[in-house]
Amino acid sequence: MEKLSLHRPIFIIGFMGSGKTTLGKKLSRLANVPFIDLDQRIVEISGMPISDYFELHGESSFRDLEEKTLKSISPDTSAFISTGGGAPCFSDNIDWMNRHGLTVYLDLDAKVILSRLIASDRSTRPLLSNMDDKQLLSYIQDKLAERSSFYKKAKVRINPMKLSPKNILELLVTETQSM
Ligand code: S3P
């Protein structure tokens, strides 16, 4: 495909395990535009894995660094950007993303998220590393309830299991054209 000109960043938001990075990479390949993983940027800036950062500096310091890293992205960046699950839920980050780009919420229910997280390597996610599978479901339900008012501020809300990456891309391109 010819390189798509988005003119704006497209921020992919949603709970841990909702597939933000996987989808972002697919969309960026399809559209031939860059992909940025916000967590990966934080790892590069801090020089350590996120779990080490949490352990060494605590969550509040991580949220400051997350906000700074997010807001260092220029509004004219043409890229898909996957954000950490908490990124839209702290400070004014979701409003900032809505002002500067297009936000897409990957909306999955707690049970689907649970099965995905069980299948993933939880040690890389500091908020989940000490939890067994039973605790995990109630944690996801509680956190989703707490975070959903932020997630729902996204301009576009999709269930990524019901649409192909190609259909999602078409939808997003249409949305960016009307911005
Ligand atoms: C977090 C999600 C993680 C990472 C950090 C905190 C959260 O990103 O930013 O561990 O608060 O939900 P993923 O959503 O990519 O796992």
CSV table of N, CA, C and O in Angstrom, one decimal, residues 67-165:
chain,number,residue,atom,x,y,z
A,67,GLU,N,3.4,10.5,31.3
A,67,GLU,CA,2.8,11.7,30.8
A,67,GLU,C,3.8,12.6,30.0
A,67,GLU,O,3.4,13.0,28.9
A,68,LYS,N,5.0,12.7,30.5
A,68,LYS,CA,6.0,13.5,29.8
A,68,LYS,C,6.3,12.9,28.4
A,68,LYS,O,6.4,13.5,27.4
A,69,THR,N,6.4,11.5,28.4
A,69,THR,CA,6.8,10.8,27.2
A,69,THR,C,5.6,11.0,26.2
A,69,THR,O,5.8,11.2,25.0
A,70,LEU,N,4.4,10.8,26.7
A,70,LEU,CA,3.2,11.0,25.8
A,70,LEU,C,3.2,12.4,25.2
A,70,LEU,O,3.1,12.6,24.0
A,71,LYS,N,3.4,13.4,26.0
A,71,LYS,CA,3.2,14.8,25.6
A,71,LYS,C,4.5,15.3,24.8
A,71,LYS,O,4.4,16.4,24.3
A,72,SER,N,5.5,14.4,24.7
A,72,SER,CA,6.6,14.8,23.9
A,72,SER,C,6.3,14.5,22.4
A,72,SER,O,7.1,14.8,21.5
A,73,ILE,N,5.2,13.8,22.2
A,73,ILE,CA,4.9,13.4,20.8
A,73,ILE,C,4.3,14.6,20.1
A,73,ILE,O,3.3,15.2,20.6
A,74,SER,N,4.8,15.0,19.0
A,74,SER,CA,4.3,16.2,18.3
A,74,SER,C,3.0,15.9,17.6
A,74,SER,O,2.7,14.8,17.1
A,75,PRO,N,2.0,16.9,17.7
A,75,PRO,CA,0.7,16.7,17.1
A,75,PRO,C,0.7,16.4,15.6
A,75,PRO,O,-0.3,16.0,15.1
A,76,ASP,N,1.8,16.8,14.9
A,76,ASP,CA,1.8,16.5,13.5
A,76,ASP,C,2.5,15.1,13.2
A,76,ASP,O,2.7,14.9,12.0
A,77,THR,N,2.7,14.3,14.2
A,77,THR,CA,3.2,13.0,13.9
A,77,THR,C,2.2,12.1,13.2
A,77,THR,O,1.1,11.9,13.7
A,78,SER,N,2.6,11.5,12.1
A,78,SER,CA,1.7,10.6,11.4
A,78,SER,C,2.2,9.2,11.8
A,78,SER,O,3.1,8.6,11.2
A,79,ALA,N,1.5,8.7,12.8
A,79,ALA,CA,1.9,7.3,13.3
A,79,ALA,C,0.8,6.7,14.2
A,79,ALA,O,-0.1,7.4,14.7
A,80,PHE,N,0.8,5.4,14.3
A,80,PHE,CA,0.0,4.7,15.2
A,80,PHE,C,0.7,4.6,16.5
A,80,PHE,O,1.9,4.2,16.5
A,81,ILE,N,0.1,4.9,17.6
A,81,ILE,CA,0.8,4.9,18.9
A,81,ILE,C,0.0,4.1,19.9
A,81,ILE,O,-1.1,4.4,20.2
A,82,SER,N,0.6,3.0,20.4
A,82,SER,CA,0.0,2.2,21.4
A,82,SER,C,0.4,2.8,22.8
A,82,SER,O,1.6,3.2,23.0
A,83,THR,N,-0.6,2.9,23.7
A,83,THR,CA,-0.3,3.5,25.0
A,83,THR,C,-0.5,2.5,26.1
A,83,THR,O,-1.2,1.5,25.9
A,84,GLY,N,0.2,2.6,27.2
A,84,GLY,CA,0.0,1.7,28.3
A,84,GLY,C,-1.5,1.8,28.8
A,84,GLY,O,-2.1,2.8,28.7
A,85,GLY,N,-1.9,0.7,29.4
A,85,GLY,CA,-3.3,0.7,29.9
A,85,GLY,C,-3.8,1.8,30.8
A,85,GLY,O,-4.9,2.2,30.8
A,86,GLY,N,-2.8,2.3,31.6
A,86,GLY,CA,-3.2,3.4,32.5
A,86,GLY,C,-3.0,4.8,31.9
A,86,GLY,O,-3.5,5.8,32.5
A,87,ALA,N,-2.3,4.9,30.8
A,87,ALA,CA,-2.0,6.2,30.3
A,87,ALA,C,-3.2,7.2,30.1
A,87,ALA,O,-3.1,8.4,30.5
A,88,PRO,N,-4.3,6.8,29.6
A,88,PRO,CA,-5.4,7.7,29.5
A,88,PRO,C,-6.1,8.1,30.8
A,88,PRO,O,-6.9,9.1,30.8
A,89,CYS,N,-5.7,7.4,31.9
A,89,CYS,CA,-6.5,7.5,33.1
A,89,CYS,C,-5.8,8.4,34.1
A,89,CYS,O,-6.2,8.5,35.3
A,90,PHE,N,-4.7,9.0,33.8
A,90,PHE,CA,-4.0,9.9,34.7
A,90,PHE,C,-3.8,11.3,34.1
A,90,PHE,O,-3.8,11.5,32.9
A,91,SER,N,-3.7,12.3,35.0
A,91,SER,CA,-3.6,13.7,34.6
A,91,SER,C,-4.7,14.0,33.6
A,91,SER,O,-5.8,13.5,33.6
A,92,ASP,N,-4.3,14.9,32.6
A,92,ASP,CA,-5.3,15.2,31.6
A,92,ASP,C,-5.0,14.5,30.3
A,92,ASP,O,-5.3,15.0,29.2
A,93,ASN,N,-4.3,13.3,30.4
A,93,ASN,CA,-3.8,12.6,29.2
A,93,ASN,C,-4.8,12.3,28.1
A,93,ASN,O,-4.6,12.5,26.9
A,94,ILE,N,-6.0,11.9,28.5
A,94,ILE,CA,-7.0,11.5,27.5
A,94,ILE,C,-7.5,12.8,26.8
A,94,ILE,O,-7.7,12.8,25.5
A,95,ASP,N,-7.6,13.9,27.5
A,95,ASP,CA,-8.1,15.1,26.8
A,95,ASP,C,-7.0,15.6,25.9
A,95,ASP,O,-7.2,16.1,24.8
A,96,TRP,N,-5.7,15.5,26.3
A,96,TRP,CA,-4.6,15.9,25.5
A,96,TRP,C,-4.6,15.1,24.2
A,96,TRP,O,-4.4,15.6,23.1
A,97,MET,N,-4.8,13.8,24.4
A,97,MET,CA,-4.8,12.9,23.2
A,97,MET,C,-5.9,13.2,22.2
A,97,MET,O,-5.8,13.3,21.0
A,98,ASN,N,-7.1,13.6,22.8
A,98,ASN,CA,-8.2,13.9,22.0
A,98,ASN,C,-8.0,15.3,21.3
A,98,ASN,O,-8.5,15.5,20.2
A,99,ARG,N,-7.3,16.2,21.9
A,99,ARG,CA,-7.0,17.4,21.3
A,99,ARG,C,-6.0,17.3,20.1
A,99,ARG,O,-6.1,18.0,19.2
A,100,HIS,N,-5.0,16.4,20.3
A,100,HIS,CA,-3.9,16.3,19.4
A,100,HIS,C,-4.0,15.2,18.3
A,100,HIS,O,-3.2,15.2,17.4
A,101,GLY,N,-4.9,14.3,18.5
A,101,GLY,CA,-4.9,13.2,17.6
A,101,GLY,C,-6.3,12.5,17.6
A,101,GLY,O,-7.2,13.0,18.2
A,102,LEU,N,-6.3,11.3,17.0
A,102,LEU,CA,-7.5,10.5,17.1
A,102,LEU,C,-7.3,9.4,18.1
A,102,LEU,O,-6.3,8.7,18.1
A,103,THR,N,-8.3,9.2,19.0
A,103,THR,CA,-8.2,8.1,20.0
A,103,THR,C,-9.1,7.0,19.7
A,103,THR,O,-10.2,7.2,19.3
A,104,VAL,N,-8.6,5.8,19.8
A,104,VAL,CA,-9.3,4.6,19.6
A,104,VAL,C,-9.3,3.7,20.8
A,104,VAL,O,-8.2,3.3,21.3
A,105,TYR,N,-10.4,3.3,21.3
A,105,TYR,CA,-10.5,2.4,22.5
A,105,TYR,C,-10.8,1.0,22.0
A,105,TYR,O,-11.8,0.7,21.4
A,106,LEU,N,-9.9,0.1,22.4
A,106,LEU,CA,-10.2,-1.3,22.2
A,106,LEU,C,-11.0,-1.9,23.3
A,106,LEU,O,-10.5,-2.1,24.4
A,107,ASP,N,-12.3,-2.0,23.1
A,107,ASP,CA,-13.2,-2.3,24.1
A,107,ASP,C,-13.5,-3.8,24.2
A,107,ASP,O,-14.2,-4.4,23.3
A,108,LEU,N,-13.0,-4.5,25.2
A,108,LEU,CA,-13.2,-5.9,25.4
A,108,LEU,C,-13.7,-6.2,26.8
A,108,LEU,O,-13.4,-5.4,27.7
A,109,ASP,N,-14.5,-7.2,27.0
A,109,ASP,CA,-15.0,-7.4,28.3
A,109,ASP,C,-14.0,-8.2,29.2
A,109,ASP,O,-13.0,-8.7,28.7
A,110,ALA,N,-14.2,-8.1,30.5
A,110,ALA,CA,-13.3,-8.5,31.5
A,110,ALA,C,-12.8,-10.0,31.3
A,110,ALA,O,-11.7,-10.4,31.5
A,111,LYS,N,-13.8,-10.9,30.9
A,111,LYS,CA,-13.5,-12.3,30.8
A,111,LYS,C,-12.5,-12.5,29.6
A,111,LYS,O,-11.6,-13.4,29.7
A,112,VAL,N,-12.7,-11.8,28.5
A,112,VAL,CA,-11.8,-11.9,27.4
A,112,VAL,C,-10.4,-11.4,27.8
A,112,VAL,O,-9.4,-12.0,27.5
A,113,ILE,N,-10.4,-10.3,28.5
A,113,ILE,CA,-9.1,-9.7,28.9
A,113,ILE,C,-8.4,-10.7,29.8
A,113,ILE,O,-7.2,-11.0,29.7
A,114,LEU,N,-9.2,-11.3,30.7
A,114,LEU,CA,-8.6,-12.3,31.7
A,114,LEU,C,-7.9,-13.5,30.9
A,114,LEU,O,-6.8,-13.8,31.2
A,115,SER,N,-8.6,-14.0,29.9
A,115,SER,CA,-8.0,-15.2,29.2
A,115,SER,C,-6.8,-14.8,28.5
A,115,SER,O,-5.8,-15.5,28.4
A,116,ARG,N,-6.8,-13.6,28.0
A,116,ARG,CA,-5.5,-13.1,27.3
A,116,ARG,C,-4.4,-12.9,28.3
A,116,ARG,O,-3.2,-13.2,28.0
A,117,LEU,N,-4.7,-12.3,29.4
A,117,LEU,CA,-3.6,-12.0,30.4
A,117,LEU,C,-3.1,-13.3,31.0
A,117,LEU,O,-1.9,-13.4,31.3
A,118,ILE,N,-4.0,-14.3,31.2
A,118,ILE,CA,-3.5,-15.6,31.7
A,118,ILE,C,-2.5,-16.2,30.8
A,118,ILE,O,-1.5,-16.8,31.2
A,119,ALA,N,-2.8,-16.0,29.5
A,119,ALA,CA,-1.9,-16.6,28.5
A,119,ALA,C,-0.6,-15.8,28.2
A,119,ALA,O,0.3,-16.2,27.5
A,120,SER,N,-0.5,-14.6,28.9
A,120,SER,CA,0.6,-13.8,28.6
A,120,SER,C,1.6,-13.9,29.7
A,120,SER,O,1.4,-14.5,30.8
A,121,ASP,N,2.8,-13.2,29.5
A,121,ASP,CA,3.8,-13.2,30.6
A,121,ASP,C,3.5,-12.1,31.5
A,121,ASP,O,3.8,-10.9,31.2
A,122,ARG,N,3.0,-12.4,32.7
A,122,ARG,CA,2.5,-11.4,33.6
A,122,ARG,C,3.7,-10.7,34.4
A,122,ARG,O,3.5,-9.7,35.0
A,123,SER,N,4.9,-11.3,34.3
A,123,SER,CA,6.0,-10.7,35.1
A,123,SER,C,6.4,-9.4,34.5
A,123,SER,O,7.0,-8.6,35.2
A,124,THR,N,6.1,-9.1,33.3
A,124,THR,CA,6.4,-7.8,32.7
A,124,THR,C,5.4,-6.7,33.0
A,124,THR,O,5.6,-5.6,32.7
A,125,ARG,N,4.3,-7.1,33.7
A,125,ARG,CA,3.3,-6.1,34.0
A,125,ARG,C,3.3,-6.0,35.6
A,125,ARG,O,2.7,-6.8,36.2
A,126,PRO,N,3.9,-5.0,36.1
A,126,PRO,CA,4.1,-4.9,37.5
A,126,PRO,C,2.8,-4.9,38.3
A,126,PRO,O,2.8,-5.3,39.5
A,127,LEU,N,1.7,-4.4,37.7
A,127,LEU,CA,0.5,-4.3,38.5
A,127,LEU,C,-0.1,-5.7,38.6
A,127,LEU,O,-1.0,-5.9,39.5
A,128,LEU,N,0.3,-6.7,37.9
A,128,LEU,CA,-0.3,-8.0,37.9
A,128,LEU,C,0.6,-9.1,38.4
A,128,LEU,O,0.2,-10.2,38.6
A,129,SER,N,1.9,-8.7,38.6
A,129,SER,CA,2.9,-9.8,38.8
A,129,SER,C,2.7,-10.7,40.0
A,129,SER,O,3.1,-11.8,40.0
A,130,ASN,N,2.0,-10.1,41.1
A,130,ASN,CA,1.8,-11.0,42.3
A,130,ASN,C,0.4,-11.6,42.4
A,130,ASN,O,0.0,-12.0,43.5
A,131,MET,N,-0.3,-11.7,41.3
A,131,MET,CA,-1.7,-12.1,41.4
A,131,MET,C,-1.9,-13.5,40.9
A,131,MET,O,-1.3,-13.9,39.9
A,132,ASP,N,-2.8,-14.3,41.6
A,132,ASP,CA,-3.1,-15.6,41.0
A,132,ASP,C,-4.4,-15.3,40.0
A,132,ASP,O,-4.9,-14.3,40.0
A,133,ASP,N,-4.7,-16.4,39.3
A,133,ASP,CA,-5.8,-16.2,38.3
A,133,ASP,C,-7.1,-15.8,38.9
A,133,ASP,O,-7.9,-15.0,38.2
A,134,LYS,N,-7.4,-16.2,40.1
A,134,LYS,CA,-8.7,-15.8,40.7
A,134,LYS,C,-8.7,-14.4,41.1
A,134,LYS,O,-9.7,-13.7,40.8
A,135,GLN,N,-7.6,-13.9,41.7
A,135,GLN,CA,-7.5,-12.5,42.0
A,135,GLN,C,-7.6,-11.6,40.8
A,135,GLN,O,-8.1,-10.5,40.8
A,136,LEU,N,-7.0,-12.2,39.7
A,136,LEU,CA,-6.9,-11.4,38.5
A,136,LEU,C,-8.3,-10.9,37.9
A,136,LEU,O,-8.4,-9.8,37.5
A,137,LEU,N,-9.3,-11.9,37.9
A,137,LEU,CA,-10.6,-11.5,37.4
A,137,LEU,C,-11.2,-10.3,38.2
A,137,LEU,O,-11.6,-9.3,37.6
A,138,SER,N,-11.1,-10.4,39.5
A,138,SER,CA,-11.8,-9.3,40.2
A,138,SER,C,-11.0,-8.0,40.1
A,138,SER,O,-11.5,-6.9,40.1
A,139,TYR,N,-9.6,-8.1,40.0
A,139,TYR,CA,-8.8,-7.0,39.7
A,139,TYR,C,-9.2,-6.3,38.4
A,139,TYR,O,-9.4,-5.1,38.3
A,140,ILE,N,-9.3,-7.1,37.4
A,140,ILE,CA,-9.7,-6.6,36.0
A,140,ILE,C,-11.1,-5.9,36.1
A,140,ILE,O,-11.2,-4.8,35.6
A,141,GLN,N,-12.0,-6.5,36.7
A,141,GLN,CA,-13.4,-6.0,36.8
A,141,GLN,C,-13.3,-4.6,37.6
A,141,GLN,O,-13.9,-3.6,37.1
A,142,ASP,N,-12.6,-4.6,38.7
A,142,ASP,CA,-12.6,-3.3,39.5
A,142,ASP,C,-11.9,-2.2,38.7
A,142,ASP,O,-12.3,-1.1,38.6
A,143,LYS,N,-10.7,-2.6,38.1
A,143,LYS,CA,-9.9,-1.6,37.4
A,143,LYS,C,-10.7,-1.1,36.1
A,143,LYS,O,-10.6,0.1,35.8
A,144,LEU,N,-11.4,-2.0,35.5
A,144,LEU,CA,-12.1,-1.6,34.3
A,144,LEU,C,-13.2,-0.6,34.7
A,144,LEU,O,-13.5,0.4,34.0
A,145,ALA,N,-13.9,-0.9,35.8
A,145,ALA,CA,-15.0,0.0,36.3
A,145,ALA,C,-14.4,1.4,36.6
A,145,ALA,O,-15.0,2.4,36.3
A,146,GLU,N,-13.2,1.4,37.2
A,146,GLU,CA,-12.5,2.6,37.6
A,146,GLU,C,-12.1,3.4,36.3
A,146,GLU,O,-12.1,4.6,36.3
A,147,ARG,N,-11.6,2.7,35.3
A,147,ARG,CA,-11.0,3.4,34.2
A,147,ARG,C,-11.9,3.6,33.0
A,147,ARG,O,-11.6,4.4,32.1
A,148,SER,N,-13.1,3.0,33.0
A,148,SER,CA,-13.9,3.0,31.8
A,148,SER,C,-14.4,4.5,31.5
A,148,SER,O,-14.5,4.8,30.3
A,149,SER,N,-14.5,5.3,32.5
A,149,SER,CA,-15.0,6.7,32.2
A,149,SER,C,-13.9,7.4,31.3
A,149,SER,O,-14.2,8.3,30.5
A,150,PHE,N,-12.6,7.0,31.5
A,150,PHE,CA,-11.5,7.6,30.8
A,150,PHE,C,-11.5,7.0,29.4
A,150,PHE,O,-11.4,7.7,28.3
A,151,TYR,N,-11.6,5.7,29.3
A,151,TYR,CA,-11.5,5.0,28.1
A,151,TYR,C,-12.7,5.4,27.1
A,151,TYR,O,-12.5,5.6,25.9
A,152,LYS,N,-13.8,5.6,27.7
A,152,LYS,CA,-15.0,6.0,26.9
A,152,LYS,C,-14.9,7.4,26.4
A,152,LYS,O,-15.8,7.8,25.6
A,153,LYS,N,-13.9,8.2,26.8
A,153,LYS,CA,-13.7,9.5,26.1
A,153,LYS,C,-13.1,9.4,24.8
A,153,LYS,O,-13.0,10.4,24.1
A,154,ALA,N,-12.7,8.2,24.4
A,154,ALA,CA,-12.1,8.0,23.1
A,154,ALA,C,-13.1,8.3,22.0
A,154,ALA,O,-14.3,8.1,22.1
A,155,LYS,N,-12.6,8.9,20.8
A,155,LYS,CA,-13.5,9.3,19.7
A,155,LYS,C,-14.0,8.1,19.0
A,155,LYS,O,-15.2,8.1,18.6
A,156,VAL,N,-13.2,7.0,19.0
A,156,VAL,CA,-13.7,5.8,18.3
A,156,VAL,C,-13.6,4.6,19.3
A,156,VAL,O,-12.6,4.5,20.0
A,157,ARG,N,-14.6,3.8,19.3
A,157,ARG,CA,-14.6,2.7,20.2
A,157,ARG,C,-14.9,1.4,19.4
A,157,ARG,O,-15.9,1.4,18.7
A,158,ILE,N,-14.0,0.4,19.5
A,158,ILE,CA,-14.2,-0.8,18.7
A,158,ILE,C,-14.0,-2.0,19.5
A,158,ILE,O,-13.2,-2.0,20.5
A,159,ASN,N,-14.7,-3.1,19.1
A,159,ASN,CA,-14.3,-4.4,19.6
A,159,ASN,C,-13.4,-5.0,18.6
A,159,ASN,O,-13.8,-5.4,17.5
A,160,PRO,N,-12.1,-5.1,18.9
A,160,PRO,CA,-11.1,-5.6,17.9
A,160,PRO,C,-11.3,-7.0,17.5
A,160,PRO,O,-10.7,-7.5,16.5
A,161,MET,N,-12.2,-7.8,18.2
A,161,MET,CA,-12.4,-9.2,17.8
A,161,MET,C,-13.5,-9.3,16.7
A,161,MET,O,-13.7,-10.3,16.1
A,162,LYS,N,-14.2,-8.1,16.5
A,162,LYS,CA,-15.3,-8.2,15.5
A,162,LYS,C,-15.0,-7.5,14.2
A,162,LYS,O,-15.8,-7.6,13.3
A,163,LEU,N,-13.8,-6.9,14.1
A,163,LEU,CA,-13.4,-6.2,12.9
A,163,LEU,C,-12.0,-6.7,12.5
A,163,LEU,O,-11.2,-6.9,13.3
A,164,SER,N,-11.8,-6.7,11.2
A,164,SER,CA,-10.4,-7.1,10.7
A,164,SER,C,-9.6,-5.8,10.8
A,164,SER,O,-10.1,-4.7,10.7
A,165,PRO,N,-8.2,-6.0,10.8
A,165,PRO,CA,-7.4,-4.8,10.8
A,165,PRO,C,-7.6,-3.9,9.6
A,165,PRO,O,-7.6,-2.6,9.8
